[in-house]
Coordinates of C-alpha atoms and ligand atoms in Angstrom, one line a residue:
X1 CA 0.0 0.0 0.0
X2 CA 1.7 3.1 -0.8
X3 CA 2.6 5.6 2.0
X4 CA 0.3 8.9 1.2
X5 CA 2.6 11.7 2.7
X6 CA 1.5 15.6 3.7
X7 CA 3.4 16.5 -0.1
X8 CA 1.5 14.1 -1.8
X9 CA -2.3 15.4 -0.8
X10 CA -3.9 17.2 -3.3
X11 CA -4.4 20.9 -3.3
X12 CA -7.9 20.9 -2.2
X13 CA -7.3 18.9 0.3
X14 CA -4.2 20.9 2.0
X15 CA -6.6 23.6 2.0
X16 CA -9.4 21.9 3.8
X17 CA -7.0 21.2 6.6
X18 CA -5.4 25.2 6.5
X19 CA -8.7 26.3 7.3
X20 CA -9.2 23.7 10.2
X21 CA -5.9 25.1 12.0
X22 CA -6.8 26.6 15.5
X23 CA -4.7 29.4 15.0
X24 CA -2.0 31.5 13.5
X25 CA 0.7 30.2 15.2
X26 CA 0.2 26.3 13.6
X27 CA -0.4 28.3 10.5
X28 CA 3.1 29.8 10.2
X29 CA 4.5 26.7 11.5
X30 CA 2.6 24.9 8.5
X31 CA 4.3 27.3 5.8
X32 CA 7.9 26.8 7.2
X33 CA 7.2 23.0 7.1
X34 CA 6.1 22.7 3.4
X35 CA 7.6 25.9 1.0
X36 CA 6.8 24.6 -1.8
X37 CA 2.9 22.8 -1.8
X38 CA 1.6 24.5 1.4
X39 CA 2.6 27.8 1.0
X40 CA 0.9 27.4 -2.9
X41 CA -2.0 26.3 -1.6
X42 CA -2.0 29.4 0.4
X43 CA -1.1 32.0 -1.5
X44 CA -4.1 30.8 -3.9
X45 CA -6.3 31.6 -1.1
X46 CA -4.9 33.9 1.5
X47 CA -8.3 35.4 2.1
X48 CA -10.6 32.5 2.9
X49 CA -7.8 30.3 4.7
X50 CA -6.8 33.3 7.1
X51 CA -11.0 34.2 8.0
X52 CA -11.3 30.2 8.4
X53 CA -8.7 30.4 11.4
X54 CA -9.6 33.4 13.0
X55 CA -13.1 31.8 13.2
X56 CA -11.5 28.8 14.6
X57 CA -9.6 31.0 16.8
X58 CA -12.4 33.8 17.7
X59 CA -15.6 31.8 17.3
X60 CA -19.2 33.3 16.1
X61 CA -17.8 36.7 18.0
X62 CA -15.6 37.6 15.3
X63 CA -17.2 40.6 14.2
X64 CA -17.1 42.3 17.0
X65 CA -13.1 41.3 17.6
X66 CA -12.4 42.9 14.5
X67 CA -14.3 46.1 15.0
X68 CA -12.1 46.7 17.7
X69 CA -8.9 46.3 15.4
X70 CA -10.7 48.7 12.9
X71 CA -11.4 51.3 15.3
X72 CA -7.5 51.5 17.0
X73 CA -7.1 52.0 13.0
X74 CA -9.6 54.6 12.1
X75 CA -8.7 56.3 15.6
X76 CA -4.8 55.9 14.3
X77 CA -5.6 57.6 10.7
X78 CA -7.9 60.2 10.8
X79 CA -8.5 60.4 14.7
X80 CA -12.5 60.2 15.5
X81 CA -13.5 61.8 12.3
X82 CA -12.5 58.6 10.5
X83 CA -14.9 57.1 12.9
X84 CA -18.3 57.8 9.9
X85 CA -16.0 54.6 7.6
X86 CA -17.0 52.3 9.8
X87 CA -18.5 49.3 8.1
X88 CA -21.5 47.8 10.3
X89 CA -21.0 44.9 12.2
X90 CA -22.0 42.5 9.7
X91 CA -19.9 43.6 7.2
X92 CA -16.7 44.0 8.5
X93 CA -15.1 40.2 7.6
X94 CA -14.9 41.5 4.1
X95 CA -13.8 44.8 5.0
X96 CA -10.9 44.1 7.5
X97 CA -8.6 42.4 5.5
X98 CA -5.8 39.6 7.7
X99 CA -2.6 40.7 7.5
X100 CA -0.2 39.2 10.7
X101 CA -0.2 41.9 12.8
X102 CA -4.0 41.3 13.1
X103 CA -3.5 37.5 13.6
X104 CA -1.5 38.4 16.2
X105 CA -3.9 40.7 18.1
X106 CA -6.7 38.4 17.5
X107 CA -4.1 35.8 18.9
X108 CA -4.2 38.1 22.0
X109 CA -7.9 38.6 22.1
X110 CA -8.2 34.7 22.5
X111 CA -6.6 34.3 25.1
X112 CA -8.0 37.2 27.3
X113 CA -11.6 36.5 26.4
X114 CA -11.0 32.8 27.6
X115 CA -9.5 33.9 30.7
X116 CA -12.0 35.7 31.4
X117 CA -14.7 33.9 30.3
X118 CA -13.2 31.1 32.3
X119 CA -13.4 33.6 35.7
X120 CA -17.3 35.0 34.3
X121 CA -17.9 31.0 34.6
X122 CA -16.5 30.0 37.8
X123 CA -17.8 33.7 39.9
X124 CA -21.4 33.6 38.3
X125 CA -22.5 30.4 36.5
X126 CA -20.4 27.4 38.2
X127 CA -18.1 27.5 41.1
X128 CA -16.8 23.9 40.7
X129 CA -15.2 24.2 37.7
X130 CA -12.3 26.7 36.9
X131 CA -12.8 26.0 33.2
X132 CA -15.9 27.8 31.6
X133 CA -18.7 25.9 31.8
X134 CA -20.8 28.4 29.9
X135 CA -23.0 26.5 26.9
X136 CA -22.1 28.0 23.3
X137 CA -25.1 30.7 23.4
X138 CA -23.9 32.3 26.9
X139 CA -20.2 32.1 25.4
X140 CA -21.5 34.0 21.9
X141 CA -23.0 36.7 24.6
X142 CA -20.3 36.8 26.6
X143 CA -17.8 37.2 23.7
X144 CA -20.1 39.6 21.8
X145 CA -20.1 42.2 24.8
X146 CA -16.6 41.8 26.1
X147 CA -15.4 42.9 22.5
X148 CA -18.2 45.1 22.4
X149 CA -17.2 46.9 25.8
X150 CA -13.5 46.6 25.0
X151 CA -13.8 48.7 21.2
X152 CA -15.7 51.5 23.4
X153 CA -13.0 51.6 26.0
X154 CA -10.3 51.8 23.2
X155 CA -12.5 55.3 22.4
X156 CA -12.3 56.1 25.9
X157 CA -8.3 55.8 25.9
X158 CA -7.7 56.9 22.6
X159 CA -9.7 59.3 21.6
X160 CA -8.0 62.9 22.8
X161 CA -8.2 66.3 23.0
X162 CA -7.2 66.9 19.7
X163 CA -10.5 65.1 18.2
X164 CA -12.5 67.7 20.1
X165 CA -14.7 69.5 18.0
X166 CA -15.4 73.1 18.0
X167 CA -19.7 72.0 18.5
X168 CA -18.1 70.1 21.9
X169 CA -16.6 73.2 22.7
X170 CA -19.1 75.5 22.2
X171 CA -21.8 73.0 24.1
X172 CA -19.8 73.2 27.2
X173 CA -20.1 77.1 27.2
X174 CA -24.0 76.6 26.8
X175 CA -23.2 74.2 29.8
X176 CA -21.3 76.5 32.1
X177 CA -24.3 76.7 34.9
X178 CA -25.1 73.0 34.8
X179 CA -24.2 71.4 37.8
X180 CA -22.3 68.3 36.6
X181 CA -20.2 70.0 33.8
X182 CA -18.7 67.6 31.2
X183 CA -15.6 68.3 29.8
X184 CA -15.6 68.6 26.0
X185 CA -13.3 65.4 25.9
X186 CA -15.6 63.5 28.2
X187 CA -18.9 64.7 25.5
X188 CA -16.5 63.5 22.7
X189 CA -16.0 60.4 23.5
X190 CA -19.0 59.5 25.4
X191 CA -20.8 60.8 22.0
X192 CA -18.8 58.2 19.9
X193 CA -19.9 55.2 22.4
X194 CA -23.0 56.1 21.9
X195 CA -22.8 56.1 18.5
X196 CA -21.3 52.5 18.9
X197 CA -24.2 51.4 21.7
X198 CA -26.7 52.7 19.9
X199 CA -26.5 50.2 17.2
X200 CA -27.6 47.1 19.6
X201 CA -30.8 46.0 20.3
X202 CA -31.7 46.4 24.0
X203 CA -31.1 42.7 24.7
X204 CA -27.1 42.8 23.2
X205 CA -27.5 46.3 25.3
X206 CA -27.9 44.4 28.5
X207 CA -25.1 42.1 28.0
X208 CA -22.6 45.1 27.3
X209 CA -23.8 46.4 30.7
X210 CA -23.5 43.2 32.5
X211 CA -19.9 42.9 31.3
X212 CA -19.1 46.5 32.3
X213 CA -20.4 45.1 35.8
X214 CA -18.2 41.9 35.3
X215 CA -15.0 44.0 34.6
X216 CA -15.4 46.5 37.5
X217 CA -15.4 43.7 39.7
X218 CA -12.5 42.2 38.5
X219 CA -11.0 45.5 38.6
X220 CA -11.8 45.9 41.8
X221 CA -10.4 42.7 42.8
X222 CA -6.9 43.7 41.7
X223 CA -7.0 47.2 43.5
X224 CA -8.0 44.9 46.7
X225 CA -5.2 42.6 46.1
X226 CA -2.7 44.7 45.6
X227 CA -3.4 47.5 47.8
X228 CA -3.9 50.2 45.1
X229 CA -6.1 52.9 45.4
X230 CA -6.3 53.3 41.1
X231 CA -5.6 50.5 38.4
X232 CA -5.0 52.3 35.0
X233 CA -6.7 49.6 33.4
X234 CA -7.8 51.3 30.1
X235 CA -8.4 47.8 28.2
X236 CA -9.9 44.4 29.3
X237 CA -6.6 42.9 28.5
X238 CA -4.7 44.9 30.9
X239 CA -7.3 44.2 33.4
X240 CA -7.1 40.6 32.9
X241 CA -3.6 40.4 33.3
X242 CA -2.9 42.5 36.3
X243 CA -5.8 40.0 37.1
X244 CA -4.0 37.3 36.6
X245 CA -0.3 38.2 36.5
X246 CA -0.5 40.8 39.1
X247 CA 0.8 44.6 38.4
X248 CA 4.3 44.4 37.9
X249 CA 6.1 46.6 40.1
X250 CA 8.1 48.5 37.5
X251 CA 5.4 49.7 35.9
X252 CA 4.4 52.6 37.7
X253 CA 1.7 53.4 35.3
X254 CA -0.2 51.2 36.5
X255 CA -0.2 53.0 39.3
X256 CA -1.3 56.3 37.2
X257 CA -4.9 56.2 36.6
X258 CA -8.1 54.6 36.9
X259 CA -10.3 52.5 35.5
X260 CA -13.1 55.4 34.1
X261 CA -14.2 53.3 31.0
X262 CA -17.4 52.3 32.8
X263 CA -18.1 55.8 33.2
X264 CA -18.2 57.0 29.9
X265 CA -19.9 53.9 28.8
X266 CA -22.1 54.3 31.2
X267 CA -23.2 58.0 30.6
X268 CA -24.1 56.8 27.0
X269 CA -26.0 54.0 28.3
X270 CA -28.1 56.5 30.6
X271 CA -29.0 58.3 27.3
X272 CA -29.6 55.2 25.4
X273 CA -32.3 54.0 27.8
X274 CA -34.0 57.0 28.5
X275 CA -34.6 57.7 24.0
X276 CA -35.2 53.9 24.5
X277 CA -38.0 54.8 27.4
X278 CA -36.2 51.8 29.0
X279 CA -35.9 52.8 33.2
X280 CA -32.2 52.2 33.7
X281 CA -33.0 51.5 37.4
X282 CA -34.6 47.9 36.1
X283 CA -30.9 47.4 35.1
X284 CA -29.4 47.9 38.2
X285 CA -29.7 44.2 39.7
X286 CA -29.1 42.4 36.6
X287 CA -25.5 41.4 37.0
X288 CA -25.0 38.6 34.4
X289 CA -28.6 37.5 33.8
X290 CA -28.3 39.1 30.7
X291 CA -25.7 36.4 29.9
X292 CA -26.3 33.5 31.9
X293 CA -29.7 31.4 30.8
X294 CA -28.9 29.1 33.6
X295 CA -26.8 29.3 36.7
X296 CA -25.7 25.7 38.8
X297 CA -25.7 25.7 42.3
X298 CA -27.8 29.0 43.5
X299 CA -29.2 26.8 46.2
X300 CA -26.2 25.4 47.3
X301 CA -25.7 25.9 51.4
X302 CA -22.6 25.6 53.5
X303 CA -21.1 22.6 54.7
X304 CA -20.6 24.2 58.1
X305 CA -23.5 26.1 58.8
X306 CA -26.2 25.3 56.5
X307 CA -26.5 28.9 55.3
X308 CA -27.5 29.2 51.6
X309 CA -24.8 30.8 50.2
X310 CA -25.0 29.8 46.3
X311 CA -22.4 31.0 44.4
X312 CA -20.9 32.9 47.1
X313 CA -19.6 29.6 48.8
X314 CA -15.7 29.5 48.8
X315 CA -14.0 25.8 48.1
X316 CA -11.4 24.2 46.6
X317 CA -12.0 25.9 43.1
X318 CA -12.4 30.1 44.4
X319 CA -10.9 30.6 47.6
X320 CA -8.1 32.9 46.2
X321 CA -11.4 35.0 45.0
X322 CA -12.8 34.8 48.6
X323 CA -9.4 36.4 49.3
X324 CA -9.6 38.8 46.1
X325 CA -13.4 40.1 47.6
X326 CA -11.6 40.6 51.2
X327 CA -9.4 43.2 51.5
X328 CA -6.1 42.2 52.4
X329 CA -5.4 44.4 54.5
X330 CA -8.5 43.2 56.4
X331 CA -6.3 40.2 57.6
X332 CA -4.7 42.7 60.2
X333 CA -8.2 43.7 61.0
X334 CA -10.3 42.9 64.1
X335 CA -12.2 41.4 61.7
X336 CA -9.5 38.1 61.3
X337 CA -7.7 38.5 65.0
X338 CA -9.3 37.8 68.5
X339 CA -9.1 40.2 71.6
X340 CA -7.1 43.7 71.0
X341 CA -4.5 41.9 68.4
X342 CA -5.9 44.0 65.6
X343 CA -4.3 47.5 67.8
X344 CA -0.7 45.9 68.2
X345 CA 1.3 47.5 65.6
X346 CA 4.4 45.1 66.3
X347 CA 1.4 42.0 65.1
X348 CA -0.2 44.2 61.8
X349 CA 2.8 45.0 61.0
X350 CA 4.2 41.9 60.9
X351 CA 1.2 40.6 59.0
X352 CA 1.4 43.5 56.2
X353 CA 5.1 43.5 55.5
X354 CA 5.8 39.9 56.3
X355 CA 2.9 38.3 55.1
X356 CA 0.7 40.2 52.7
X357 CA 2.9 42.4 51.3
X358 CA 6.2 40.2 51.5
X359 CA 8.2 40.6 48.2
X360 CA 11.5 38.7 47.2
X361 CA 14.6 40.1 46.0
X362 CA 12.8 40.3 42.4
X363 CA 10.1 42.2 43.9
X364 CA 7.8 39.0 43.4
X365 CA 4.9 38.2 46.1
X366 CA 5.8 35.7 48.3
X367 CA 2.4 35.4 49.9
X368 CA 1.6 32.2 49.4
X369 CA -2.4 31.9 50.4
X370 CA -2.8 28.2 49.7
X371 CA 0.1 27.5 52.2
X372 CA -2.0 29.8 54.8
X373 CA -5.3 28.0 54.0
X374 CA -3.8 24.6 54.4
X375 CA -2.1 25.5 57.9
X376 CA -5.3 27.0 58.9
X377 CA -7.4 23.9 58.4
X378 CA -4.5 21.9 60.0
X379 CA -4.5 23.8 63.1
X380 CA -8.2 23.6 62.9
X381 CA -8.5 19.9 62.6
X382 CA -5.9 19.6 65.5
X383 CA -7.4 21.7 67.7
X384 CA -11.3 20.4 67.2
X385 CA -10.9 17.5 65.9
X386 CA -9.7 15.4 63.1
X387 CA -12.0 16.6 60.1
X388 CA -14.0 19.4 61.5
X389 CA -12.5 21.7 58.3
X390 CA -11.4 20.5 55.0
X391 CA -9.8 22.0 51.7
X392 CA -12.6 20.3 50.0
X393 CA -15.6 21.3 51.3
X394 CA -17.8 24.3 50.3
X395 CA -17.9 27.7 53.2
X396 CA -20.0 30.7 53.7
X397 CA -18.2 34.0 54.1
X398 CA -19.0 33.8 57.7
X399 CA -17.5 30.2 58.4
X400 CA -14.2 30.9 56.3
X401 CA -14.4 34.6 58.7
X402 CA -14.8 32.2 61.9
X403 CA -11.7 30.0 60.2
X404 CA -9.5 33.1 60.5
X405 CA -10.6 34.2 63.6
X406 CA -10.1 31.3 65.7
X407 CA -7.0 30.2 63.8
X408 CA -5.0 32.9 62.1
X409 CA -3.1 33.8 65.5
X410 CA -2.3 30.3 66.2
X411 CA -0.7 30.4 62.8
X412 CA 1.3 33.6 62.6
X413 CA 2.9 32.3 66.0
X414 CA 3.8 28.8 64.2
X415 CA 5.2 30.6 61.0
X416 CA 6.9 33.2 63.4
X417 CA 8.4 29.9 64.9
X418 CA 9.4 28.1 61.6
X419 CA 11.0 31.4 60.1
X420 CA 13.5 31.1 63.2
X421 CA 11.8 34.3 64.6
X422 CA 12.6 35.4 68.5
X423 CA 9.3 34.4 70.1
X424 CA 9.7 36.0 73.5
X425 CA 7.8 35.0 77.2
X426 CA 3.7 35.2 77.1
X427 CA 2.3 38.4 78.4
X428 CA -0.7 37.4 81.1
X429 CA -3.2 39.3 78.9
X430 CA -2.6 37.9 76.3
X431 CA -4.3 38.9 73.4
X432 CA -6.2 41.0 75.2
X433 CA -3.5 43.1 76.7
X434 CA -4.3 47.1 76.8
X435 CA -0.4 47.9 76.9
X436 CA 0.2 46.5 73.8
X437 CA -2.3 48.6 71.9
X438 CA -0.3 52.0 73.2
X439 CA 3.3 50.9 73.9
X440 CA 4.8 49.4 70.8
X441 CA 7.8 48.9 73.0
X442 CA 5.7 46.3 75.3
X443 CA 4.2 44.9 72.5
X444 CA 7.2 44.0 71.4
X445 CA 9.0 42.9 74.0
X446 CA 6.7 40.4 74.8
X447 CA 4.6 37.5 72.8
X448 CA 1.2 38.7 72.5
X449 CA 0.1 35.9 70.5
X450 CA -1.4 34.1 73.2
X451 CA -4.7 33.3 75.4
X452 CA -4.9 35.9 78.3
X453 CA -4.2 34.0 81.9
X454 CA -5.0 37.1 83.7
X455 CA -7.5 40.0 83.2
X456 CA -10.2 39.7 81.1
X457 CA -11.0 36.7 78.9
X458 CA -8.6 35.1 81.2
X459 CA -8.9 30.8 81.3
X460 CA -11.4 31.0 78.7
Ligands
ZN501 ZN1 -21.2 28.7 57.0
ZN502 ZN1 1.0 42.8 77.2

C-alpha cells in the first residue's frame, strides 16, 4: 500500500485542513514545514484560509473582535473623524482584511476572552469548575459584549483632545451653569460610544452592561489585592492580566490612573435608555442574567452552617477569589484577629510586610495563600478534631471569617516559629493586653500571641 505523505495530498485537500488550524501560530509553523505545496496552496487563497482560522480562533464573535482592530485603525488615521467609515458589524469580515499583525492581536484577544470567560464562569455560573462551563449561546453573549465593551473603551483611551470639536466646545459654554459640567473630551467620546451602543438591540444592550459590571469587579479585585487605590486599566486585556499576572512593580503606570471606561460607557447607556424609554433603574440588579440562561448551584448551602450561600460559597475551586473580595489588608483587621491583636502595631505590621505584602529580592509576592489556607485547616483539625474543616468542602463567608478568627493567631505564632523568629515569654493578657495597643515597645517585648491567663478573657 503506498505511503500517502503531507506533499503528496492534493491541493484541495491541504486547503481543507489550512482552514481547520486553531490558530496563527500552527499556520506559520505549517508554511515553514512545506515551502513549496503549502505555502501554494495558500497564497491561492490567503483570504478564505486566514478568515477560516480566525473563526476557529475567535468563534461566532468575530465581528465584534475585529471592529475593535478597525477602530485603533480609524482612531490611528484620521483620529474620531474617521470614525463615519466604519463598516457595520455585519460587514466588516470582508472589509478588514488579515494581515499578521491582526493575527497576532486576535491571537491576543483569545486568550484574554478565555480567561475571562473562564473567571465570568466560575464567579457567576459554576463554582466547581475553573474552566468555563458556559453553553455555546452564553459564550456567543459573553464574547459579543466583552469585544463590544472593550472597542468602546479603546475610544475612551484613545480618543484625545485633539478630536475635540469646536460644536463640543461651544456645548460646554451653553453648559457652564449645569451642575455636573462635562468636559468637551468627556462629551466626545462618550458621543462616539453612543454612536457605537446605539446600534444594539436592548437585549445585546444588556449584555454590554452586564460585562461592564463583570470588569469592575475584577478590577476591583486587583486594586483589593494589591493595595492600590487606582488601576489604570484602560483595556480588558490589561485588566485581565494584572488580574492574573499581578501589576508588575516596574510599571508605575499602572499605578497612574483609573479605570473610568465604565463611566463614559455608562453615561451613553443612561442616554440610550432613556430615548429607548427603558428605566435604567430595572438594570441595576441584573449582573449577568443578561448572559447567563442558567446558573448551577444557587441553592447550594454551607457545609458548616447550612447557610445558603450559592455561588458565594468558597472551596477548593475560588478561595483565592474569597481572598480577592476581602481586603487584604483586612487580615490585620479585628475582623481576622481575637481580643485587641488588631491594635498591636508590632502583630499588623508583621502581617502586612511579612505576610501580605512580603516581596523577594525580584520584587515578586511571596504570599503564598494556599500555604495559609492549608495550615489554617490543620491547626483547625488539630485543635477540634480530626475533620472538622477541610480544603474540600464548600464555606459561607461567615464560616471561612470564623476559620481566621479562631485560627490565624495560632498560625502567625507557628510561622513566626518556623521562620526562626525570636518568640519572647507570654504576656498574662494575652491577646487581650491594653499595653500592647499603646506601647509598641511592650508589644514588642513580649509575645502577645497568646490566650490571656489574667484579666479579662482570662482561662477562657
Ligand atoms: Zn457557613
Ligand atoms: Zn502585654
Amino acid at each position: 500500500m503506498p505511503t500517502t505523505t503531507f506533499a503528496s495530498l492534493p491541493p484541495d485537500i491541504v486547503d481543507r485542513i489550512l482552514t481547520l488550524l486553531p490558530n496563527f501560530r500552527a499556520l506559520s509553523a505549517a508554511l515553514r514545514a512545506s515551502k513549496s505545496l503549502i505555502y501554494n496552496v495558500f497564497l491561492n487563497h490567503p483570504l478564505s484560509i486566514t478568515h477560516a482560522i480566525a473563526y476557529n480562533l475567535i468563534g461566532p464573535a468575530l465581528p465584534q473582535a475585529l471592529r475593535i482592530i478597525q477602530i485603533k485603525h480609524w482612531l490611528d488615521e484620521d483620529g474620531y473623524h474617521g470614525f463615519s467609515n466604519a463598516a457595520p458589524e455585519d460587514e466588516i469580515i470582508q472589509a478588514c482584511p488579515l494581515t499578521r499583525l491582526i493575527g497576532e492581536k486576535l491571537e491576543e484577544y483569545a486568550d484574554v476572552a478565555s480567561g475571562l470567560e473562564d473567571l465570568f464562569s466560575l464567579r457567576f455560573k459554576n463554582r466547581l469548575s475553573k474552566t468555563s462551563l458556559l453553553t455555546p449561546q452564553e459564550a456567543l453573549r459573553f464574547h459579543r459584549a466583552l469585544y463590544r465593551t472593550w472597542a468602546c473603551t479603546v475610544i475612551n483611551a484613545e480618543v484625545t483632545d485633539e478630536d475635540v470639536t469646536d460644536d463640543e466646545e461651544e456645548d460646554e459654554d451653553q453648559d457652564d451653569d449645569d451642575d455636573d459640567p462635562v468636559d468637551p473630551l468627556t462629551r466626545c467620546r462618550v458621543k462616539i460610544i453612543y454612536a457605537l451602543l446605539n446600534d444594539l438591540s436592548t437585549t445585546e444592550i444588556r449584555e454590554v452592561y452586564d460585562l461592564v459590571l463583570f470588569l469592575n469587579l475584577v478590577a476591583r479585585w486587583v486594586m483589593c489585592e494589591q493595595q492600590v487605590q487606582h488601576v489604570a486599566v484602560t483595556e480588558p486585556n490589561i485588566i485581565w492580566y494584572a488580574f492574573s499576572q499581578g501589576i508588575p512593580s516596574d510599571l508605575t503606570s499602572f499605578n497612574a490612573g483609573i479605570w473610568d471606561g465604565p463611566r463614559n460607557i455608562d453615561s451613553a447607556l443612561s442616554q440610550i435608555w432613556t430615548e429607548r424609554k427603558v428605566r435604567s433603574d430595572r438594570y441595576l440588579d441584573t449582573r449577568s442574567k443578561a448572559i447567563l440562561e442558567e446558573v448551577e448551584g444557587e441553592n447550594a448551602a454551607c457545609e458548616r452552617c447550612g447557610f445558603v450561600g450559592g455561588l458565594e460559597l468558597w472551596g477548593p475551586t475560588n478561595l483565592i477569589l474569597w481572598l480577592r473580595n476581602t481586603n487584604v489588608q483586612e487580615l490585620s483587621s479585628g475582623i481576622f484577629l481575637p481580643g485587641l491583636l488588631s491594635n498591636n502595631r508590632d502583630i499588623t505590621d508583621w502581617i502586612k510586610n511579612s505576610l501580605i505584602f512580603g516581596r523577594d529580592d525580584n520584587g515578586n509576592s511571596t504570599f503564598d495563600f494556599e500555604e495559609l489556607m492549608n495550615g489554617l485547616v490543620d491547626i483547625g483539625n488539630e485543635r477540634e478534631g480530626a475533620g472538622r474543616w477541610s480544603r474540600d468542602r464548600w464555606y459561607c463567608n461567615d464560616c471561612v471569617g470564623e476559620l481566621f478568627r479562631r485560627f490565624f493567631w495560632r498560625w502567625i505564632l507557628l510561622h513566626k516559629t518556623k521562620r526562626g523568629e525570636t518568640i519572647h515569654d507570654d504576656c498574662w493578657y494575652g491577646y487581650n493586653c491594653r499595653t500592647m495597643t499603646h506601647r509598641l515597645e511592650h508589644a514588642r517585648k513580649l509575645n502577645h500571641l497568646c490566650i490571656p491567663t489574667r484579666g479579662e478573657g482570662a482561662g477562657v
